[in-house]
mmCIF file of C-alpha atoms in Angstrom:
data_model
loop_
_atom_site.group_PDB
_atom_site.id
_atom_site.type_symbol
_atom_site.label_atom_id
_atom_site.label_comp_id
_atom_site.label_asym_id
_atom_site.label_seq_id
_atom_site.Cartn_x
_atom_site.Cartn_y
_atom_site.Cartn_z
ATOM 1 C CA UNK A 1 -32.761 -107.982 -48.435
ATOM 2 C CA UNK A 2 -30.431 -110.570 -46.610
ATOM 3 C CA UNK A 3 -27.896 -107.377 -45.915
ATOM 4 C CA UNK A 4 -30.136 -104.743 -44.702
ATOM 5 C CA UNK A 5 -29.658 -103.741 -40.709
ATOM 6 C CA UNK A 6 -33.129 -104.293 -39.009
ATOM 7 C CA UNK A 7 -32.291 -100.561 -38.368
ATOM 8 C CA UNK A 8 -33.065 -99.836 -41.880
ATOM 9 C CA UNK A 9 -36.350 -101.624 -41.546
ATOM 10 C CA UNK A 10 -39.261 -98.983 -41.685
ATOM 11 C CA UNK A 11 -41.878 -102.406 -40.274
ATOM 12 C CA UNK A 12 -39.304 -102.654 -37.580
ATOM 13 C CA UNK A 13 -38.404 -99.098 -36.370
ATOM 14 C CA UNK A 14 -42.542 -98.984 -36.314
ATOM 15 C CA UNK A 15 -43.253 -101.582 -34.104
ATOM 16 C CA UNK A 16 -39.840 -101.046 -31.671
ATOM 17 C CA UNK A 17 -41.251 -97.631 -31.343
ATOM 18 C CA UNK A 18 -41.560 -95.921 -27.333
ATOM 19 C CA UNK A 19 -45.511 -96.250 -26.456
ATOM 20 C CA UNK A 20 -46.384 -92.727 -24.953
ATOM 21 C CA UNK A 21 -48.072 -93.112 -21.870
ATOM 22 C CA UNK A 22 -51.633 -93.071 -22.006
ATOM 23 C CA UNK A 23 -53.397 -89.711 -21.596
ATOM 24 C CA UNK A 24 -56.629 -88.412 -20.468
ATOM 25 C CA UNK A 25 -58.284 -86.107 -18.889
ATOM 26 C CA UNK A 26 -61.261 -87.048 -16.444
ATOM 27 C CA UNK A 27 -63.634 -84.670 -18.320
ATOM 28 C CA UNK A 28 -62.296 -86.793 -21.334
ATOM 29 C CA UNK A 29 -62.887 -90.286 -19.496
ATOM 30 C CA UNK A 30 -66.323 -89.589 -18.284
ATOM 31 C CA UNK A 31 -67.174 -88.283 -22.054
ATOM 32 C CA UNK A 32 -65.849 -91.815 -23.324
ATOM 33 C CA UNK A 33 -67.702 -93.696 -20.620
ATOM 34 C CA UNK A 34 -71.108 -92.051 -21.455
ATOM 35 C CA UNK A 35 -70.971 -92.310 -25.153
ATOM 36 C CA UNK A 36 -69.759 -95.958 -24.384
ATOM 37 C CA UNK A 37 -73.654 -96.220 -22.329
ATOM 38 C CA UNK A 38 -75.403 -94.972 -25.011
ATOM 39 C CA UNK A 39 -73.541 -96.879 -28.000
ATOM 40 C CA UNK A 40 -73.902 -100.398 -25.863
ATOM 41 C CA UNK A 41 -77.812 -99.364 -25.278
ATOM 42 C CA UNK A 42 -78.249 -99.219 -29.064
ATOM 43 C CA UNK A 43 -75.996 -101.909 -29.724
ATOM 44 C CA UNK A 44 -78.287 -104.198 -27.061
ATOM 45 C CA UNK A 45 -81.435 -102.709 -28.600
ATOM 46 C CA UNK A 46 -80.542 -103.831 -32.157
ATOM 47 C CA UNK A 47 -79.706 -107.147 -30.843
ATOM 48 C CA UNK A 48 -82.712 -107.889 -28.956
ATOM 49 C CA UNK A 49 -84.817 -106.451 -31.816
ATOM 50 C CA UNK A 50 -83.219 -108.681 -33.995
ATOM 51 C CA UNK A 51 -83.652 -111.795 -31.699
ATOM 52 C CA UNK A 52 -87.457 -111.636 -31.099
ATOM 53 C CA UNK A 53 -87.819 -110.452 -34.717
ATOM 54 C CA UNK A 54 -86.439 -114.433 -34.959
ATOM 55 C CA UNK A 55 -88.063 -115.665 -32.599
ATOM 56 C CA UNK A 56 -91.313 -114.151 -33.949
ATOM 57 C CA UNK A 57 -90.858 -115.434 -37.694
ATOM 58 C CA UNK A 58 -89.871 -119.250 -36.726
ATOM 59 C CA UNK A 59 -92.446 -119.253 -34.577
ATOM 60 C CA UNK A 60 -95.328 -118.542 -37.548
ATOM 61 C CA UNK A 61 -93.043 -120.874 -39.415
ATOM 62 C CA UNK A 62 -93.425 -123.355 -36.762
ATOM 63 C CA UNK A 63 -97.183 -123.034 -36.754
ATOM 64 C CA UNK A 64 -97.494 -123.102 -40.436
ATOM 65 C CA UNK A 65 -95.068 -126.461 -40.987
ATOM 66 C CA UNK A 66 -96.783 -129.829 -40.603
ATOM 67 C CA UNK A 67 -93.227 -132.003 -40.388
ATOM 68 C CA UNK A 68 -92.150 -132.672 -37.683
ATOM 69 C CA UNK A 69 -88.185 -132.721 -38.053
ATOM 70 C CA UNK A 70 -88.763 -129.121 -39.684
ATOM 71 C CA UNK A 71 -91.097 -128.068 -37.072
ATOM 72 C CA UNK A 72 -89.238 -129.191 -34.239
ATOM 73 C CA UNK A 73 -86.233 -127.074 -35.939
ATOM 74 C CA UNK A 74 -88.316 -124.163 -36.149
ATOM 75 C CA UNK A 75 -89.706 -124.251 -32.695
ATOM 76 C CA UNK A 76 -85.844 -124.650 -31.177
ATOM 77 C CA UNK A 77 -84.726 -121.511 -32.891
ATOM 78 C CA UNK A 78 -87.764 -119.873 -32.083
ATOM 79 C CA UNK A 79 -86.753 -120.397 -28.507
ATOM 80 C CA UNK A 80 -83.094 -119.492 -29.134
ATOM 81 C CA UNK A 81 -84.365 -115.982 -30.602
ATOM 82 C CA UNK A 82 -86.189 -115.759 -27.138
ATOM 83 C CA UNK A 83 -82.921 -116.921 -24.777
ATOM 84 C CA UNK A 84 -80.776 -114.274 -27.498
ATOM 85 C CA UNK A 85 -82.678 -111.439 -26.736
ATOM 86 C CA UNK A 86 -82.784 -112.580 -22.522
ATOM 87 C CA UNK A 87 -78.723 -112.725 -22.752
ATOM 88 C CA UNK A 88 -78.639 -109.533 -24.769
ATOM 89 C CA UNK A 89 -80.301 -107.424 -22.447
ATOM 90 C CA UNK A 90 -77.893 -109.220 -19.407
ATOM 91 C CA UNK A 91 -74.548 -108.831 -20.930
ATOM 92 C CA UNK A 92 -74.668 -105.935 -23.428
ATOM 93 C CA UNK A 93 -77.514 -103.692 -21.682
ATOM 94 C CA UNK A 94 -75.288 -101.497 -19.581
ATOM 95 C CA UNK A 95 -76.256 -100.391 -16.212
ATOM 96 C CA UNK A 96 -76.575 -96.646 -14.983
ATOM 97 C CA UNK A 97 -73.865 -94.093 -14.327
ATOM 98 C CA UNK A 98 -74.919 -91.182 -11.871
ATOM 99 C CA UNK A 99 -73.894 -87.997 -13.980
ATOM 100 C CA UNK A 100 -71.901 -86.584 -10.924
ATOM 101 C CA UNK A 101 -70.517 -90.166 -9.760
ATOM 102 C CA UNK A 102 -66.846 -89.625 -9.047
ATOM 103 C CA UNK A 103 -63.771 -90.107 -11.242
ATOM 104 C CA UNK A 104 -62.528 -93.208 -9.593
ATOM 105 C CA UNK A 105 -66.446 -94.127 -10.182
ATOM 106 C CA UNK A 106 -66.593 -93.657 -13.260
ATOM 107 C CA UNK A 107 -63.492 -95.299 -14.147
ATOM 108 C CA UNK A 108 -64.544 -98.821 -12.691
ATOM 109 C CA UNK A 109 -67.834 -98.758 -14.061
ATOM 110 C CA UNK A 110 -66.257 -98.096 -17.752
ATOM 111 C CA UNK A 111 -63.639 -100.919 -16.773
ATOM 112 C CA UNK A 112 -66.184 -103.217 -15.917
ATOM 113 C CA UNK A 113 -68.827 -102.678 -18.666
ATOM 114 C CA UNK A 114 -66.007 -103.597 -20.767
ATOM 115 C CA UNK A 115 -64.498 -106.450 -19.373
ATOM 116 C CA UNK A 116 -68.342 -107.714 -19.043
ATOM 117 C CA UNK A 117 -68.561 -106.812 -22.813
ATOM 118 C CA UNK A 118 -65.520 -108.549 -23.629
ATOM 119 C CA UNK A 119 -66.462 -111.771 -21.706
ATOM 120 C CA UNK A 120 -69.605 -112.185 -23.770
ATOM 121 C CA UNK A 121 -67.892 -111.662 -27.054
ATOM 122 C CA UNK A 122 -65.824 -114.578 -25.463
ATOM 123 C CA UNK A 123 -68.368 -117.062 -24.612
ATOM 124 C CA UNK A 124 -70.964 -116.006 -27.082
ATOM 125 C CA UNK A 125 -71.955 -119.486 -28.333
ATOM 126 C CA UNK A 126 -72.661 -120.805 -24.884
ATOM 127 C CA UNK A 127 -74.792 -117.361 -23.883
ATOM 128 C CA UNK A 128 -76.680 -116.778 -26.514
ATOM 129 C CA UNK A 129 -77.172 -120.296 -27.601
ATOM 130 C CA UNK A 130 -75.851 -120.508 -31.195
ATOM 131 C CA UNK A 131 -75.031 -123.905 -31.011
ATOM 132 C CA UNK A 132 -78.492 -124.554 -30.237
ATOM 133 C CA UNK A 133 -80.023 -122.227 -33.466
ATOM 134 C CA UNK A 134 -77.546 -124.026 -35.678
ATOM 135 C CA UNK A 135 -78.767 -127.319 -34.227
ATOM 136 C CA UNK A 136 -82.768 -125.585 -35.491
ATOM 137 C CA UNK A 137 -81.092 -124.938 -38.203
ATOM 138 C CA UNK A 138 -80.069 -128.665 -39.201
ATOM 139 C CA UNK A 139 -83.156 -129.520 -38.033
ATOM 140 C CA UNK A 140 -85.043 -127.665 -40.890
ATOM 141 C CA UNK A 141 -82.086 -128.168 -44.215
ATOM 142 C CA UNK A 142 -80.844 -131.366 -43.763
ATOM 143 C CA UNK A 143 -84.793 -132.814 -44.207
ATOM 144 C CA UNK A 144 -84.776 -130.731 -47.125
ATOM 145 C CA UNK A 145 -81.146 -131.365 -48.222
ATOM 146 C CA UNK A 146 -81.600 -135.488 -48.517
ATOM 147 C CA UNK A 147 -84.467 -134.396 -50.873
ATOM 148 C CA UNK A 148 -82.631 -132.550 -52.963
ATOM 149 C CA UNK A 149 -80.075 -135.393 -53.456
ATOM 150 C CA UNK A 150 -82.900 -136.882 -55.592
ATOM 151 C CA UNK A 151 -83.474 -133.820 -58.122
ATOM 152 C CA UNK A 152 -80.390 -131.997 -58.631
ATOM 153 C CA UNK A 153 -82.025 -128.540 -59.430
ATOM 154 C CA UNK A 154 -83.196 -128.411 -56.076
ATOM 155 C CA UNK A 155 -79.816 -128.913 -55.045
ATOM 156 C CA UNK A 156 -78.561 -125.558 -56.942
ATOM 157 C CA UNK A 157 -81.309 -123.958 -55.434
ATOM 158 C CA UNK A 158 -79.487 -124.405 -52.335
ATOM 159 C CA UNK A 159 -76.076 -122.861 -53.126
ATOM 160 C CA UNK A 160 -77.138 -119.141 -52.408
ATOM 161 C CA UNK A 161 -78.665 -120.491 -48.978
ATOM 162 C CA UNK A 162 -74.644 -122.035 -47.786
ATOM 163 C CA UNK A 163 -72.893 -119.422 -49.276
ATOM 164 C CA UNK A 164 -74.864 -117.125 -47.260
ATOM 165 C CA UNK A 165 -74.016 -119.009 -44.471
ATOM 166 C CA UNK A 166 -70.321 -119.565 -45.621
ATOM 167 C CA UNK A 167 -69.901 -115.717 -45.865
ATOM 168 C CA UNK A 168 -71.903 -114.863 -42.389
ATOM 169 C CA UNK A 169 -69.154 -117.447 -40.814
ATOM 170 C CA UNK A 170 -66.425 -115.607 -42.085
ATOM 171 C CA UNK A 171 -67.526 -112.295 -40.835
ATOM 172 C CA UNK A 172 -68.658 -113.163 -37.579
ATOM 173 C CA UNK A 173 -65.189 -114.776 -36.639
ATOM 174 C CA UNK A 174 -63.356 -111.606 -38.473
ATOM 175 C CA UNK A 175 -65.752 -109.176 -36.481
ATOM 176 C CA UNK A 176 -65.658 -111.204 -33.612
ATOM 177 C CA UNK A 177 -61.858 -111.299 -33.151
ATOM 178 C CA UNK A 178 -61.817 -107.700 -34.252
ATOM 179 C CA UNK A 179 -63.488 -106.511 -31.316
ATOM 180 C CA UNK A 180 -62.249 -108.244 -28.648
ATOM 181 C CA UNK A 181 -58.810 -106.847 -29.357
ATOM 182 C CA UNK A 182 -60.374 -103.773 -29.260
ATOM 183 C CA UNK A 183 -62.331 -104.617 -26.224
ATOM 184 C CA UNK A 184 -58.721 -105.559 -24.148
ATOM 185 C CA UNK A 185 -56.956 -102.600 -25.615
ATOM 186 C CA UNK A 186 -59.200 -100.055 -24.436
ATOM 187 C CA UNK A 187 -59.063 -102.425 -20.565
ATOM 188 C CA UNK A 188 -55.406 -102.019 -21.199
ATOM 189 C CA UNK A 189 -55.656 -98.041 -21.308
ATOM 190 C CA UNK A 190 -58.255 -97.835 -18.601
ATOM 191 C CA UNK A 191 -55.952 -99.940 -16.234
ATOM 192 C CA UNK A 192 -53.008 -98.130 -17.464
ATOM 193 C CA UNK A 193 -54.833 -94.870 -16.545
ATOM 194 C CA UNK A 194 -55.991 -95.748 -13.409
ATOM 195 C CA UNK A 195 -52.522 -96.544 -12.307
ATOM 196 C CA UNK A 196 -51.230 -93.293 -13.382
ATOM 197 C CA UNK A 197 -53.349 -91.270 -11.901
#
């Protein structure tokens, strides 16, 4: 309502709210920088699973397809899955923390594995060479796609194949977003921290 104070406004005495300061112990920090190692090792190990598991099916497609539009598409994502799983293992793949390292130690490398995290997530079309895939990808439908312009049924049979697509768009953008907000907040604490202590 018009006549309501933005006092009165439970969205607005929420977000005008005093941020406590940030607190942690170094026990606490270390914790949180370990399980961040071992959660980034299994996130890079599903990832590069995932990319030569690509790499390895479009590359029996590639030997089993006698087009060559199709099989040129199915050799470049081949090679993408190969790069993915290369720029996986550089970016996510974090490197080793000492168990008795020191605080200040422990606090860059966290820092750092996230910012390097976070950069990725940025730039991920360029360093793991979607563009490229999709371009595989094109390679291999649109062949397919001016054929099915000529019989409508296989055109329908098509549908489930771009709303797949449609939908895996969507998320990765959502998810995406999602976690580089998450990324810089947790940077934001860690530099908050480190000037506090």
């Amino acid at each position: 309502m018009p006549n309501e104070s933005p006092m009165n406004d439970p969205r607005n005495i929420w977000q005008n709210q005093p941020k406590e300061p940030f607190k942690m112990s170094v026990d606490e920090m270390r914790l949180k920088a370990h399980r961040f190692q071992m959660k980034a090792r299994l996130t890079a190990a599903t990832g590069i699973t995932s990319a030569l598991a690509v790499c390895i099916f479009f590359a029996w497609s590639f030997a089993r397809t006698h087009e060559v539009l199709p099989r040129m598409g199915f050799g470049l994502i081949s090679l993408c899955g190969i790069f993915m799983a290369f720029q996986t293992y550089k970016w996510v793949w974090p490197s080793n923390l000492p168990p008795d390292t020191p605080v200040s130690t422990s606090l860059e490398f966290y820092r750092s594995e996230l910012e390097r995290r976070r950069d990725f997530s940025r730039h991920i079309w360029r360093r793991t060479g979607l563009t490229y895939l999709f371009l595989g990808l094109a390679m291999v439908v649109v062949p397919a796609l001016i054929e099915a312009f000529g019989a409508p049924r296989l055109l329908l049979n098509m549908v489930p194949f771009f709303l797949l697509l449609i939908t895996w768009f969507v998320l990765f953008f959502r998810g995406k977003k999602r976690n580089q907000r998450k990324l810089q907040q947790e940077i934001d604490e860690l530099r908050a921290f480190e000037r506090d202590r």
